[in-house]
PDB file of C-alpha atoms in Angstrom:
ATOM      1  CA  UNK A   1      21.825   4.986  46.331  1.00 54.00           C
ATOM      2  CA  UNK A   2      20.449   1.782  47.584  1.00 76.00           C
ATOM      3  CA  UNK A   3      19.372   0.343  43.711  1.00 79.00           C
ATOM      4  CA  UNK A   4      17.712  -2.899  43.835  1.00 87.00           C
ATOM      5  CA  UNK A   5      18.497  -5.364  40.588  1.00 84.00           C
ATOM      6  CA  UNK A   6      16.208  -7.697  39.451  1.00 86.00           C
ATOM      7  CA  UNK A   7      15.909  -9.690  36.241  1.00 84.00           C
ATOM      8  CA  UNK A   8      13.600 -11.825  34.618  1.00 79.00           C
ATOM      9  CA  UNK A   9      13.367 -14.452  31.378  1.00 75.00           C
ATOM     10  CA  UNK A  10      10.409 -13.251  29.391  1.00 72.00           C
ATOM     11  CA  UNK A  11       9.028 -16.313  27.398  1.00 64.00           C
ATOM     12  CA  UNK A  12       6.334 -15.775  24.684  1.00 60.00           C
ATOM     13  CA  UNK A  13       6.628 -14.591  20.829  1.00 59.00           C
ATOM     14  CA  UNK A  14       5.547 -11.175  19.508  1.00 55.00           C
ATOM     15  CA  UNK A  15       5.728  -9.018  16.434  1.00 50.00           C
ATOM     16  CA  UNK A  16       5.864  -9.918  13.253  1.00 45.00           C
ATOM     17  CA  UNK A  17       8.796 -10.156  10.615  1.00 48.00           C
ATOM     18  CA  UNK A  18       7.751 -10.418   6.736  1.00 42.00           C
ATOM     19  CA  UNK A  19       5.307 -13.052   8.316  1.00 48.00           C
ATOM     20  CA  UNK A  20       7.265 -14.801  10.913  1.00 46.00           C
ATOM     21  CA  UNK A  21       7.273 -14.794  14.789  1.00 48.00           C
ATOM     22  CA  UNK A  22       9.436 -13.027  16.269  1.00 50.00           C
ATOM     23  CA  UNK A  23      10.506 -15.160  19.669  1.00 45.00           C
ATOM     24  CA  UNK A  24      11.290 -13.663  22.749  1.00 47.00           C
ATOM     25  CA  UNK A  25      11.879 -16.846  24.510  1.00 49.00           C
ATOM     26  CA  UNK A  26      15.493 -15.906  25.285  1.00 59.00           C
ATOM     27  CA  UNK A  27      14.360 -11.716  26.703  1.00 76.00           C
ATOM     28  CA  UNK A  28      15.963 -11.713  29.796  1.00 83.00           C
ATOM     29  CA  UNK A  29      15.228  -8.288  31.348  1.00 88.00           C
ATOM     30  CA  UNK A  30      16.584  -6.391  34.014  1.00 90.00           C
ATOM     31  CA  UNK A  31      15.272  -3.360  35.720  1.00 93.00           C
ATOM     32  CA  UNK A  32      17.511  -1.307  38.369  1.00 93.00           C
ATOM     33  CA  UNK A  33      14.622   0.328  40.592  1.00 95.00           C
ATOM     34  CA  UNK A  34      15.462   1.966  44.225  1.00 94.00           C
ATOM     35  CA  UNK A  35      12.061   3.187  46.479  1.00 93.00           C
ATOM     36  CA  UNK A  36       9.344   2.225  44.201  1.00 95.00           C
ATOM     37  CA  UNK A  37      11.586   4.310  40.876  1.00 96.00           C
ATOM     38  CA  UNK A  38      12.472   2.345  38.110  1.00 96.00           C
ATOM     39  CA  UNK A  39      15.997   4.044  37.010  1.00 96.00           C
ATOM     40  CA  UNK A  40      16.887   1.479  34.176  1.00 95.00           C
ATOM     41  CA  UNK A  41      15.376  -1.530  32.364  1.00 94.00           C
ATOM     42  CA  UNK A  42      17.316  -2.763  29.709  1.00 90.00           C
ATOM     43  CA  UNK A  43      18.280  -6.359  27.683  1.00 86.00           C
ATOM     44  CA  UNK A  44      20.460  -8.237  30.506  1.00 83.00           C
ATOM     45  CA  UNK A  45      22.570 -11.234  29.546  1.00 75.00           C
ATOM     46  CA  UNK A  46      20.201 -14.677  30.600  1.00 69.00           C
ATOM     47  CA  UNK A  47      22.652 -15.038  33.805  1.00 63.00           C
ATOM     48  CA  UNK A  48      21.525 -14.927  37.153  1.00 61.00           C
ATOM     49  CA  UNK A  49      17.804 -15.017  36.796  1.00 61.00           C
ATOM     50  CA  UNK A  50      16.236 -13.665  39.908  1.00 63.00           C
ATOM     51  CA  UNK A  51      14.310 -15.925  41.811  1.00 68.00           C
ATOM     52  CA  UNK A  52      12.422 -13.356  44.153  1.00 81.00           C
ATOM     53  CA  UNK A  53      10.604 -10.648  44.053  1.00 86.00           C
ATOM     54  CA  UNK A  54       8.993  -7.576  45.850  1.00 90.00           C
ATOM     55  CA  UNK A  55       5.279  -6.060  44.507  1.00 93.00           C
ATOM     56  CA  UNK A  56       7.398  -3.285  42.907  1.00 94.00           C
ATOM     57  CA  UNK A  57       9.207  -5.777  40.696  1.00 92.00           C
ATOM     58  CA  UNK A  58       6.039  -8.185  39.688  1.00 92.00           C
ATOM     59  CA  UNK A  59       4.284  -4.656  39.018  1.00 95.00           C
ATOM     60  CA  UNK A  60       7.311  -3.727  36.467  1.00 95.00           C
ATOM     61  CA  UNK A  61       7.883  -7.773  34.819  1.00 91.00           C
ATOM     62  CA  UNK A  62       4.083  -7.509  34.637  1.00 92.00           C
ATOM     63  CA  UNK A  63       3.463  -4.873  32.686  1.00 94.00           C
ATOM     64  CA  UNK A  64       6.358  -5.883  30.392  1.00 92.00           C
ATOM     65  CA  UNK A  65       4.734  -9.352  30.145  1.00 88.00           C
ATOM     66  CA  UNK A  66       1.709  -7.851  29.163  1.00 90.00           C
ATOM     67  CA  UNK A  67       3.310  -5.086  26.684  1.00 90.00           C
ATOM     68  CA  UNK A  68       5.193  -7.809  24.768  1.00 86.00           C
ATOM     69  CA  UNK A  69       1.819  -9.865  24.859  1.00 85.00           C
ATOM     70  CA  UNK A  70      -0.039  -6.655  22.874  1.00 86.00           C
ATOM     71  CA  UNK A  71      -1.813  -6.090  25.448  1.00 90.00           C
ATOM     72  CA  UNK A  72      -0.773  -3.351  27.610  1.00 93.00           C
ATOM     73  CA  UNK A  73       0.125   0.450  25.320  1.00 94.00           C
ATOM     74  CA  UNK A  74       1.154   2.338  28.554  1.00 94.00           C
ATOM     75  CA  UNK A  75       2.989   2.042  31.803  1.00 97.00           C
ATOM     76  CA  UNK A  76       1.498   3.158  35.543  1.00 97.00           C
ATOM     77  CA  UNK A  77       5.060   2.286  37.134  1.00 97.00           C
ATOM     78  CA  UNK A  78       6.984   5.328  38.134  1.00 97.00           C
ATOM     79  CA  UNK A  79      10.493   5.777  36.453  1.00 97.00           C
ATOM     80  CA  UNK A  80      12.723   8.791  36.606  1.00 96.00           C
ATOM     81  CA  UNK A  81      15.926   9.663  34.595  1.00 93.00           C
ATOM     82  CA  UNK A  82      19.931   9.627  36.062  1.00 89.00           C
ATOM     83  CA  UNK A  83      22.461  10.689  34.354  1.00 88.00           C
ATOM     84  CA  UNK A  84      22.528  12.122  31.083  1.00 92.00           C
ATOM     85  CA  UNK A  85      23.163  15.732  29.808  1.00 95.00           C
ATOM     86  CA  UNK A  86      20.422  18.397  30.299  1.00 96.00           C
ATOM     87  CA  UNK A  87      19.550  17.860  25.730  1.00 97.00           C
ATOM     88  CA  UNK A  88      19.169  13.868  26.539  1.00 97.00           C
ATOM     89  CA  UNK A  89      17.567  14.141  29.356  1.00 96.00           C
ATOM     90  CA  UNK A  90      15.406  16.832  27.237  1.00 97.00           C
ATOM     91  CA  UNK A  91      15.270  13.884  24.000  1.00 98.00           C
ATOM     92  CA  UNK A  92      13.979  11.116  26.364  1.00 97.00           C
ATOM     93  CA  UNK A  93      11.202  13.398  27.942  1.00 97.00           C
ATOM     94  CA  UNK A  94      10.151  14.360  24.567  1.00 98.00           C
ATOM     95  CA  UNK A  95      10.268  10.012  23.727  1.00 97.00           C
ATOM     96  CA  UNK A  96       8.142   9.271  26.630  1.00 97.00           C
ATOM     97  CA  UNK A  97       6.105  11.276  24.623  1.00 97.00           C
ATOM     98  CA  UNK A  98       5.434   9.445  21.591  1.00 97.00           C
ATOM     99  CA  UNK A  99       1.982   7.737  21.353  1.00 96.00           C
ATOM    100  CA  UNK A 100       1.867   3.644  21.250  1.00 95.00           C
ATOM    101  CA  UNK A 101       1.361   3.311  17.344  1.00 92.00           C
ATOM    102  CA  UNK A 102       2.936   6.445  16.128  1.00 95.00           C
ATOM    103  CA  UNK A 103       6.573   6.895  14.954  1.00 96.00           C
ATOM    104  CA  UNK A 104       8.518  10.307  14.446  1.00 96.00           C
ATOM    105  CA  UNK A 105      11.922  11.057  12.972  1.00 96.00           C
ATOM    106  CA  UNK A 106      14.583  11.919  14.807  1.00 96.00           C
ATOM    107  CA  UNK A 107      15.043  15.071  13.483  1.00 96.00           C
ATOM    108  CA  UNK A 108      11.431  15.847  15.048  1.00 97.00           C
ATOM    109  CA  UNK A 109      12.802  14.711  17.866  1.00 98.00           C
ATOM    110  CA  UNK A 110      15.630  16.829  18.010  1.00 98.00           C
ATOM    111  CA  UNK A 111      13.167  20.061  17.560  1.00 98.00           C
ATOM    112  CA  UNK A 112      11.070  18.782  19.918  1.00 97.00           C
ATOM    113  CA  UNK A 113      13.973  18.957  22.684  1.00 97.00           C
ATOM    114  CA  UNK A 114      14.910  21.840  21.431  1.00 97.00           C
ATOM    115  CA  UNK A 115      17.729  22.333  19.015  1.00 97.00           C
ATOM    116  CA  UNK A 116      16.637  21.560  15.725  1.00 96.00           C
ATOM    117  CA  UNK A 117      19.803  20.834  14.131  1.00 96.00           C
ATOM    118  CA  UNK A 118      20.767  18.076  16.537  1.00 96.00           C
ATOM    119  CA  UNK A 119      19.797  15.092  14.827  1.00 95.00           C
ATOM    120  CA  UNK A 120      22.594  13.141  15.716  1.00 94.00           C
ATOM    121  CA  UNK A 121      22.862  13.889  19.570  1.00 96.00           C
ATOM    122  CA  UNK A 122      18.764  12.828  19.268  1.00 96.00           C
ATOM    123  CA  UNK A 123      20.131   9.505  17.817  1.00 95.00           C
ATOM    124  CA  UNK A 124      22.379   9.507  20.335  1.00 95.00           C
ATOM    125  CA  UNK A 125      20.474   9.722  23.363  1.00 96.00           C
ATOM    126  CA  UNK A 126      18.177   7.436  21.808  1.00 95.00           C
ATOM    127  CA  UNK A 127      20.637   4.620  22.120  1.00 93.00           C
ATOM    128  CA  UNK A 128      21.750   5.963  25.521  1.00 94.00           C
ATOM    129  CA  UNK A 129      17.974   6.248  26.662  1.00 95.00           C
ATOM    130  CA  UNK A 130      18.134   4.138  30.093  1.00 95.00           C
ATOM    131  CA  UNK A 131      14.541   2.933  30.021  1.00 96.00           C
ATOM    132  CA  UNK A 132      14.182   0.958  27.195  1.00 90.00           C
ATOM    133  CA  UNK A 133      10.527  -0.202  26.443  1.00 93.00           C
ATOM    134  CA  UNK A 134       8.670   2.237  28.593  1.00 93.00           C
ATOM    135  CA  UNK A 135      10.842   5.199  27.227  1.00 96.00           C
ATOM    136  CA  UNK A 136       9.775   3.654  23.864  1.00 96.00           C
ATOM    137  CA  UNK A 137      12.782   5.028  21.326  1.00 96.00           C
ATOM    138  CA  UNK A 138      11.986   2.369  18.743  1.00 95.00           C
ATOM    139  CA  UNK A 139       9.254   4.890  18.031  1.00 96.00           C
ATOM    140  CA  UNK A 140      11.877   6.812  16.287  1.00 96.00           C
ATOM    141  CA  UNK A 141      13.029   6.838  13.017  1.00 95.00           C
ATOM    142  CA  UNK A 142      14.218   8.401   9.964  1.00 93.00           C
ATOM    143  CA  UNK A 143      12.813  11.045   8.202  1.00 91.00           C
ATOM    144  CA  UNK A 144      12.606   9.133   5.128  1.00 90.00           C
ATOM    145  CA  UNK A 145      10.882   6.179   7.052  1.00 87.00           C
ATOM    146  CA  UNK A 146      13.587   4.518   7.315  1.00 88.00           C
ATOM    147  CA  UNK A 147      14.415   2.287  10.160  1.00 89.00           C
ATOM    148  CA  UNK A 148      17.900   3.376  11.908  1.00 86.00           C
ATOM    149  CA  UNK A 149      20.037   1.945  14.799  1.00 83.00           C
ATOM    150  CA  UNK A 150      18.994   0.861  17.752  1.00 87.00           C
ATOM    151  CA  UNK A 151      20.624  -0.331  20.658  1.00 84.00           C
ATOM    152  CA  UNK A 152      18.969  -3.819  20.723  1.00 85.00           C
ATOM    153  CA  UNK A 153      19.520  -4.029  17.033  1.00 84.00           C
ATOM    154  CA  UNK A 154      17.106  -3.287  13.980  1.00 87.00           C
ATOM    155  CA  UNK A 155      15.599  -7.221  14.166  1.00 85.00           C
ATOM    156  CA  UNK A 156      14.032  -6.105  17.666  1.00 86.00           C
ATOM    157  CA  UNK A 157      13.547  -2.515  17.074  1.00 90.00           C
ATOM    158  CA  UNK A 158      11.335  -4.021  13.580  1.00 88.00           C
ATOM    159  CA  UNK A 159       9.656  -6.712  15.750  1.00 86.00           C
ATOM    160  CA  UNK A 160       8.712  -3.486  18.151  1.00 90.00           C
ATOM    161  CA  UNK A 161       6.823  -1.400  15.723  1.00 91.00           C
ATOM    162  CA  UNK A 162       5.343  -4.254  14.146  1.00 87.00           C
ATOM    163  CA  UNK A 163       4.075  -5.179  17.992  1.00 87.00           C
ATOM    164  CA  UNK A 164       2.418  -1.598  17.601  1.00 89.00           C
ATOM    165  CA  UNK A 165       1.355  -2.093  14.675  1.00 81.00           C
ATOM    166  CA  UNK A 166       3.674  -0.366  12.755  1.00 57.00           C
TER     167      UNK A 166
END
């Protein structure tokens, strides 16, 4: 597979923490996309900034601009899942899933990919999901409301819901 790498340094601020900004001046983001597919977008090191890039890539940065700007709830880029067992493949359909603005636990999550008693392989895949963002699994949480783990930490995964309102 041909994948094409590109990353980019958000700047802006958004969310808010107990009444503070949260900054994303330092959100360097990269997406992995091959024939118009994103595969992965995920929190890159700031390193090797890309300096160009095709009308796939300003499509994807843009809509994560405007996402972390409040101002965009969905994406219209296509994205597809690699890798992954059949249940977390299964858990980050289900994610996709979750509205902008709504939360569920993860042991929803688990019944809604059908086994019920996996909680923990939910949480699991939810820190393995390889979209981050547009696969939004800061939507989940515990059943008791509780805001658990995430693979960006719980300062971004709190600055995420409170984006959406939250």
């Amino acid at each position: 597979m041909n994948v094409v790498r590109k990353k980019i340094l958000l700047e802006g601020e958004f969310g808010k923490e107990m009444g503070r900004e949260i900054s994303c001046q330092s959100l360097c983001i990269e997406i992995a996309y091959q024939k118009e597919i994103v595969y992965r977008i995920h929190i890159a090191e700031e390193k090797e900034e890309s300096t160009s890039f095709d009308d796939f890539a300003q499509k994807v940065f843009g809509e994560l601009a405007e996402y972390f700007a409040g101002q965009r709830k969905e994406f219209t880029f296509v994205y597809a899942f690699t890798g992954g067992t059949d249940f977390q493949n299964r858990v980050w359909q289900e994610i996709a899933k979750i509205p902008y603005g709504e939360t569920i636990s993860y042991s929803e999550l688990a019944k809604r990919a059908g086994k019920p008693k996996a909680c923990r392989g939910a949480a699991r895949a939810c820190h393995d999901n390889p979209l981050a963002f547009c696969v939004p699994c800061h939507r989940v949480i515990a059943k008791s409301g509780v805001l658990q783990g995430y693979g960006f930490g719980l300062p971004m995964k709190r600055a995420l819901l409170n984006l959406e309102k939250l």
